[in-house]
Short mmCIF file of C-alpha atoms in Angstrom, two decimals:
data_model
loop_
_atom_site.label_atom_id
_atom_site.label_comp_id
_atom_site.label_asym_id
_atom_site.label_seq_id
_atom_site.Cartn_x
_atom_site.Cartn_y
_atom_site.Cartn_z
CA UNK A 138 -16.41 -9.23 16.92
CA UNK A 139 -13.03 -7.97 15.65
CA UNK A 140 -11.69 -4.60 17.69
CA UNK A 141 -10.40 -2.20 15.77
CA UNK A 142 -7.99 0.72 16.51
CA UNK A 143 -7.39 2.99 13.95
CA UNK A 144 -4.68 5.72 13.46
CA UNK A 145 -5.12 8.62 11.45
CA UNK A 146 -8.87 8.62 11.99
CA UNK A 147 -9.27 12.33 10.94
CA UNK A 148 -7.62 11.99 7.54
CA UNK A 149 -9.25 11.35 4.19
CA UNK A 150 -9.75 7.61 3.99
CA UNK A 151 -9.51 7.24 8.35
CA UNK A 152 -13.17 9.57 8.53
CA UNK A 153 -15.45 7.52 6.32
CA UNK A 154 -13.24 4.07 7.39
CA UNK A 155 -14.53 4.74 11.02
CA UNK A 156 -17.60 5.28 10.12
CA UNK A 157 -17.77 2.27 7.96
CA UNK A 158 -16.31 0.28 10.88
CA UNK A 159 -18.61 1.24 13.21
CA UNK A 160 -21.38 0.46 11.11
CA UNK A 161 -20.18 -3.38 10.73
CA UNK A 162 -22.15 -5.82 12.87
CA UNK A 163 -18.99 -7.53 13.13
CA UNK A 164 -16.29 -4.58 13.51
CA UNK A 165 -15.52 -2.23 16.75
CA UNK A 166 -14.03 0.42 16.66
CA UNK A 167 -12.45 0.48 20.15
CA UNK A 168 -9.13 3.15 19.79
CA UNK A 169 -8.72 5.64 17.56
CA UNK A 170 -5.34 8.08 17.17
CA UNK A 171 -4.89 11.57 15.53
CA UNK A 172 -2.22 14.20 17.22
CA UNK A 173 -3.92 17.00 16.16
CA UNK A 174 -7.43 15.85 17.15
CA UNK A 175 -6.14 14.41 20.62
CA UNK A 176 -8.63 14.62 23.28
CA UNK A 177 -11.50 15.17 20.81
CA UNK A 178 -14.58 13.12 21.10
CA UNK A 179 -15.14 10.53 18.26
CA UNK A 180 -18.72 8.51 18.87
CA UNK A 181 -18.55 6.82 22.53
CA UNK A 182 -14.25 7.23 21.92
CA UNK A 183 -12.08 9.72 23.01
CA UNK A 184 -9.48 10.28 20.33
CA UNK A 185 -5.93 9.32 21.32
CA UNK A 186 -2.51 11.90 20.70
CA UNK A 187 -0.57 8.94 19.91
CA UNK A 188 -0.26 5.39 19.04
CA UNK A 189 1.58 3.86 22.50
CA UNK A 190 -1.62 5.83 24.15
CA UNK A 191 -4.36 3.62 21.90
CA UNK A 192 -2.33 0.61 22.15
CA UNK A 193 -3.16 0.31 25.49
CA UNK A 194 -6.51 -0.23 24.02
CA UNK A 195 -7.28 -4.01 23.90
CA UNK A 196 -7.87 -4.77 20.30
CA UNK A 197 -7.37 -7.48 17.52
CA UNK A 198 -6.33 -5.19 14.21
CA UNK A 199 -4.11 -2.36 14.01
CA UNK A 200 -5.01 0.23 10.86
CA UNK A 201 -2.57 2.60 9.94
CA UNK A 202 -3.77 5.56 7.85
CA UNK A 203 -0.97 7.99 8.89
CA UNK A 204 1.93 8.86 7.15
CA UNK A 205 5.07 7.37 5.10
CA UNK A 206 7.21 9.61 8.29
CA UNK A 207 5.57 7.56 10.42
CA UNK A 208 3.89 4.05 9.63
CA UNK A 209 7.26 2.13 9.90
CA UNK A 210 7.72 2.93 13.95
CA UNK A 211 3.73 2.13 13.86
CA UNK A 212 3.42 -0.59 12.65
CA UNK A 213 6.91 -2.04 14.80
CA UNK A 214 5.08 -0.68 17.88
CA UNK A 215 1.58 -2.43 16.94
CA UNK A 216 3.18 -5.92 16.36
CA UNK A 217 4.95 -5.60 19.70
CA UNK A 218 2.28 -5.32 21.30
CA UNK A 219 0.47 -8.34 19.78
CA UNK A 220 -1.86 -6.71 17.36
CA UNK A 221 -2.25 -7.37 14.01
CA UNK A 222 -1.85 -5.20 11.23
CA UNK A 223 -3.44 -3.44 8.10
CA UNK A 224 -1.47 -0.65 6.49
CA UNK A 225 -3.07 1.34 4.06
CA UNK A 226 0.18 4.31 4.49
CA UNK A 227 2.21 4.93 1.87
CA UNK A 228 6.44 4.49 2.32
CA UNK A 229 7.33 1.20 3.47
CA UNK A 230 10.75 0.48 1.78
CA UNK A 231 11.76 -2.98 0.72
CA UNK A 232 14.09 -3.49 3.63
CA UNK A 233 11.02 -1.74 6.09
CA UNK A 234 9.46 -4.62 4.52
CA UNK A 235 11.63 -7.02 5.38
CA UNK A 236 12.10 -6.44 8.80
CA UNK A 237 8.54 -6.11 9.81
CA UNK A 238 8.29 -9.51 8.53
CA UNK A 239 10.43 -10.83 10.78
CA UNK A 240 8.33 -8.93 13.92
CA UNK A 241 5.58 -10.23 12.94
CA UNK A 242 6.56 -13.79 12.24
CA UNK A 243 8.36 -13.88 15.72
CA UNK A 244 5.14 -13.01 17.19
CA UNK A 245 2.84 -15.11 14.90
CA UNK A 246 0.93 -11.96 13.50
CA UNK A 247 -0.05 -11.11 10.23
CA UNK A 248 0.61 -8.16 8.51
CA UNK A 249 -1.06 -6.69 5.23
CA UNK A 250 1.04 -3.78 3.74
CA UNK A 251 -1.26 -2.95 0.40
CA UNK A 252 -0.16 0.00 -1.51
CA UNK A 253 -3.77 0.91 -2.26
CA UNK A 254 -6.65 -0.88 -1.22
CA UNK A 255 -8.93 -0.09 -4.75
CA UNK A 256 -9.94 -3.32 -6.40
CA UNK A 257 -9.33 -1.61 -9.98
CA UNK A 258 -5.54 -1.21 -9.07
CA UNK A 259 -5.60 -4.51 -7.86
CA UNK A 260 -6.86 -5.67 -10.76
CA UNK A 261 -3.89 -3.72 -13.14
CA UNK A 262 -1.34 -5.32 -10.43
CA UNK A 263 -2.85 -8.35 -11.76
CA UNK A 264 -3.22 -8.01 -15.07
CA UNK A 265 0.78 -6.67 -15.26
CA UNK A 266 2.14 -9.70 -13.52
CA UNK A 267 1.05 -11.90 -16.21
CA UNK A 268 1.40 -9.31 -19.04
CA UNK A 269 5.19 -9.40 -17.95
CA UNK A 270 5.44 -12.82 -18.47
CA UNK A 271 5.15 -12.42 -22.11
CA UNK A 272 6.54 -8.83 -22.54
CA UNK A 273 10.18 -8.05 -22.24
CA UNK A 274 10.10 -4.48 -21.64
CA UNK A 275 7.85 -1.91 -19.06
CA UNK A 276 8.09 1.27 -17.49
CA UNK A 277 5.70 2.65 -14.48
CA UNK A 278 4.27 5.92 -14.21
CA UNK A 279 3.28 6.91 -11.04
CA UNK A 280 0.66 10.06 -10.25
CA UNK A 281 -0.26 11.81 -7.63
CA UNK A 282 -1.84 15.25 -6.00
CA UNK A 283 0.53 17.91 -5.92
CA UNK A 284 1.20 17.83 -1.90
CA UNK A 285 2.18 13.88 -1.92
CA UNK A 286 5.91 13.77 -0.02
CA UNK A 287 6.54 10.04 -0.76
CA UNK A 288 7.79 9.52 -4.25
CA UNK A 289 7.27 6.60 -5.56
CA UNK A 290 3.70 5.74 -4.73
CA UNK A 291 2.89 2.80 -2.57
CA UNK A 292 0.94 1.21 -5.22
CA UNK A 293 3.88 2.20 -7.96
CA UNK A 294 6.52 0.14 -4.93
CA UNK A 295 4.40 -2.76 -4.85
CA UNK A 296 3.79 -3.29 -8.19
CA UNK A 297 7.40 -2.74 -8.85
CA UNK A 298 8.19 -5.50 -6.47
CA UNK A 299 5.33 -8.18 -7.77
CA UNK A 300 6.94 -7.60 -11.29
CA UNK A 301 10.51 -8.42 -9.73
CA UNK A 302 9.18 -12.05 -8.99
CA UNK A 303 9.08 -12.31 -12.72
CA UNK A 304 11.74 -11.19 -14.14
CA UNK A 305 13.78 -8.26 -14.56
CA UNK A 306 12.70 -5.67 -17.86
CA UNK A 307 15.03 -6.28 -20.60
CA UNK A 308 16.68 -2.85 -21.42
CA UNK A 309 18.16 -1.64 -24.80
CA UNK A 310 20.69 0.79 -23.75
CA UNK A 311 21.59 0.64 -20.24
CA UNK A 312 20.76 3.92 -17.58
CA UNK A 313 24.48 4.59 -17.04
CA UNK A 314 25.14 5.17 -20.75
CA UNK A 315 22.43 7.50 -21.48
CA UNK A 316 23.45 10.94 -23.03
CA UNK A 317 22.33 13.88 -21.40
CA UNK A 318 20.84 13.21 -17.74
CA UNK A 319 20.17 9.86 -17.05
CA UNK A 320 17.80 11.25 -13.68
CA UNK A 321 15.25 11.54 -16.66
CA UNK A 322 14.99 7.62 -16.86
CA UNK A 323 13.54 7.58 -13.75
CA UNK A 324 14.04 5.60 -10.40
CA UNK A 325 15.24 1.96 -10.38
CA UNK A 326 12.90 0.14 -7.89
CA UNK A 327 13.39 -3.53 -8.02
CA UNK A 328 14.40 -3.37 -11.81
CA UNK A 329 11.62 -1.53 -12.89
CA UNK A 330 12.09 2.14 -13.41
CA UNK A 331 9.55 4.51 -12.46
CA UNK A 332 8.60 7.90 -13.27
CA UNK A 333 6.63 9.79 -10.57
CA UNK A 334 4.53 13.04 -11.48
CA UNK A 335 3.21 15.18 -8.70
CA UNK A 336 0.68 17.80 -10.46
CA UNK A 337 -2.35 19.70 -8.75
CA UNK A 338 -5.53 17.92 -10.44
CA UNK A 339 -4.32 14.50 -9.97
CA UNK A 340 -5.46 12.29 -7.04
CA UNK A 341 -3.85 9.07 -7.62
CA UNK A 342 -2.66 6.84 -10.64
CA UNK A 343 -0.67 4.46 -11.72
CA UNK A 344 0.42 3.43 -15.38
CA UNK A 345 2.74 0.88 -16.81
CA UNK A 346 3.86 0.51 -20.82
CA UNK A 347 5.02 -2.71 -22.18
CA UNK A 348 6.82 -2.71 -25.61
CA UNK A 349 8.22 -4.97 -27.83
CA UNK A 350 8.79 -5.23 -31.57
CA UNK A 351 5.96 -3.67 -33.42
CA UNK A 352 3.17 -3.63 -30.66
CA UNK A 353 2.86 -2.31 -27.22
CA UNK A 354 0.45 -2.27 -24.25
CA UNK A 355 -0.89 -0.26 -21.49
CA UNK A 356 -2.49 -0.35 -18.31
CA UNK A 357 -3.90 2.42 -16.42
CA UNK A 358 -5.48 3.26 -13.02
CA UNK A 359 -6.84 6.37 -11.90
CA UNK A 360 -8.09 7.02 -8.45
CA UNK A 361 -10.96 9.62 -8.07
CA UNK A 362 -11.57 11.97 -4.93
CA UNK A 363 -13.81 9.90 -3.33
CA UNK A 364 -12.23 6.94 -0.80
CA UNK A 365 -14.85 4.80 -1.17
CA UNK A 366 -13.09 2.07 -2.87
CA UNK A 367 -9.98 2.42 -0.29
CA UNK A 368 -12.89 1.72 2.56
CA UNK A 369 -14.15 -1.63 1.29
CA UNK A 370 -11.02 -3.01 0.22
CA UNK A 371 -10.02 -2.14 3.70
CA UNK A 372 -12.58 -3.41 5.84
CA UNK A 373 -11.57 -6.82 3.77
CA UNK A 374 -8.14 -6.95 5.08
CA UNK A 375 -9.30 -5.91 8.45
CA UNK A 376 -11.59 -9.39 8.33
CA UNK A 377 -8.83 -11.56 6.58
CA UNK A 378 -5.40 -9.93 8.30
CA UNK A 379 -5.69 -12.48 11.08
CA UNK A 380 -5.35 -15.78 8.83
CA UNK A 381 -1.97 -14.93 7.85
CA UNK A 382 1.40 -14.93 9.54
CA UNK A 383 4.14 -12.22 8.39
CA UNK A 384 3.53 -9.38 5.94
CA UNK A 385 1.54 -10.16 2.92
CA UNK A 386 1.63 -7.32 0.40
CA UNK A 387 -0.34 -6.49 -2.34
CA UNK A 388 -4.34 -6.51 -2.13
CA UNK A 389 -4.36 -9.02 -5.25
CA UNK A 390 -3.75 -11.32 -2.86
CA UNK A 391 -6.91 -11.09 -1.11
CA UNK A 392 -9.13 -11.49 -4.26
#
C-alpha cells in the first residue's frame, strides 16, 4: 500500500485525483492540503491549511497540485522530510530544477516533475525529440485559459528542455537583429523560442513547427476540460516515483 498526501486536493485535477486514489486497492490517501478548505472534512481526512501540517502525516508520495507560487518551497519541504515526490504544478525553472535534484539525491528520493501528465502530450514530446533530429529549425506555441499566471507552460518548459539534449534550432537571422520588436520572437527557453497565448476558450495546448527547405511539419496537443487524462498519468507516477533517485522530468519517460 503506497500513502499518499496530496496538496491542492480541492483544485481541478486534486478533486477527481483523490477520488481516484482512494479508489486504488493499492493507494491511500492518508493527508490531504488546501488553505482555503482547511479544517474541512474530506472522506475519513480532515483537510490540512498547509503542507508542514500534512507532512506530519506518515506517507510514501508527495503530490503537488498547487501552484507555480508555490510548488518549489513544496516540493523542498516534502523531500526534507523523506517523502517522495510527484509534481503535476506548473513553474519549476531550470535552475528550481536543478537544485531539487540535488535534495533529492542527498536523500535518495525520487522526484517526477512532468509538465503535464496526458499521454497524448507525451506522445508529441516524443514524437518532437526525434523529429528534431532530422529538422534544423522549430518554434513552440504554447496555449492556455485566459487566467493561467505562469507563462511558459510546464509542458511548453519541458519540451523546450528535452529538445535542448538535441541540439540547438538553427536560426536564419538572429533575435537581436530583428527590425521592429524583437519581444515578438518570443521567449528563449533552452534555445527554443516560445510563443505563449493566454485566450478565454483555451484549456491547454501545446504546438511546435519544424521547417526546412520546401517542407515543414507540425505537432499539436490540445487538452480538453476534463482531467481525466492528467489522473491516470498521475496515479502512474505515484506507483513508479519510488524506483528512481533525483528528479526525472518528462512523463515520456514513464511509457
Amino acid at each position: 500500500m503506497i500513502r499518499v498526501c496530496l496538496a491542492g486536493v480541492t483544485g481541478w485535477v486534486g478533486q477527481p485525483l483523490a477520488a481516484a486514489i482512494e479508489a486504488a486497492e493499492d493507494l491511500e490517501l492518508v493527508a490531504a492540503v488546501a488553505r482555503r478548505a482547511r479544517g474541512e472534512p474530506l472522506g475519513r481526512l480532515t483537510i490540512s491549511g498547509s503542507v508542514e501540517e500534512a507532512l506530519a502525516v506518515p506517507s510514501d508520495v508527495f503530490v503537488d497540485y498547487t501552484s507555480a507560487a508555490a510548488v518549489k518551497d513544496n516540493v523542498l519541504a516534502a523531500v526534507r522530510a523523506g517523502r517522495h515526490v510527484v509534481v503535476g504544478s506548473s513553474g519549476l525553472t531550470d535552475e528550481d530544477i536543478r537544485e531539487i535534484d540535488g535534495a533529492a539525491r542527498s536523500a535518495r528520493l525520487g522526484v517526477l516533475a512532468v509538465g503535464n501528465f496526458a499521454i497524448t502530450a507525451a506522445l508529441l514530446q516524443r514524437f518532437a525529440i526525434e523529429a528534431a533530429r532530422h529538422l534544423p529549425s522549430w518554434e513552440i506555441i504554447d496555449s492556455a485559459y485566459a487566467g493561467k499566471m505562469d507563462a511558459p507552460s510546464g509542458t511548453a518548459r519541458e519540451l523546450a528542455w528535452r529538445l535542448s539534449e538535441v541540439r540547438p534550432p538553427e536560426v536564419e537571422v538572429p533575435v537581436e537583429k530583428t527590425v521592429g520588436d524583437a519581444a515578438a520572437r518570443g521567449a528563449a527557453v533552452n534555445q527554443s523560442r516560445i510563443h505563449s497565448v493566454r485566450l478565454p476558450g483555451y484549456t491547454i495546448g501545446l504546438e511546435i513547427r519544424f521547417g526546412q527547405q520546401d517542407e515543414r511539419l507540425t505537432l499539436a496537443y490540445d487538452g480538453g476540460p476534463g482531467a481525466t487524462p492528467y489522473v491516470a498519468g498521475t496515479l502512474l507516477a505515484i506507483r513508479r516515483v519510488r524506483e528512481f533517485t533525483g528528479v526525472i522530468r518528462g512523463m515520456d519517460r514513464l511509457l
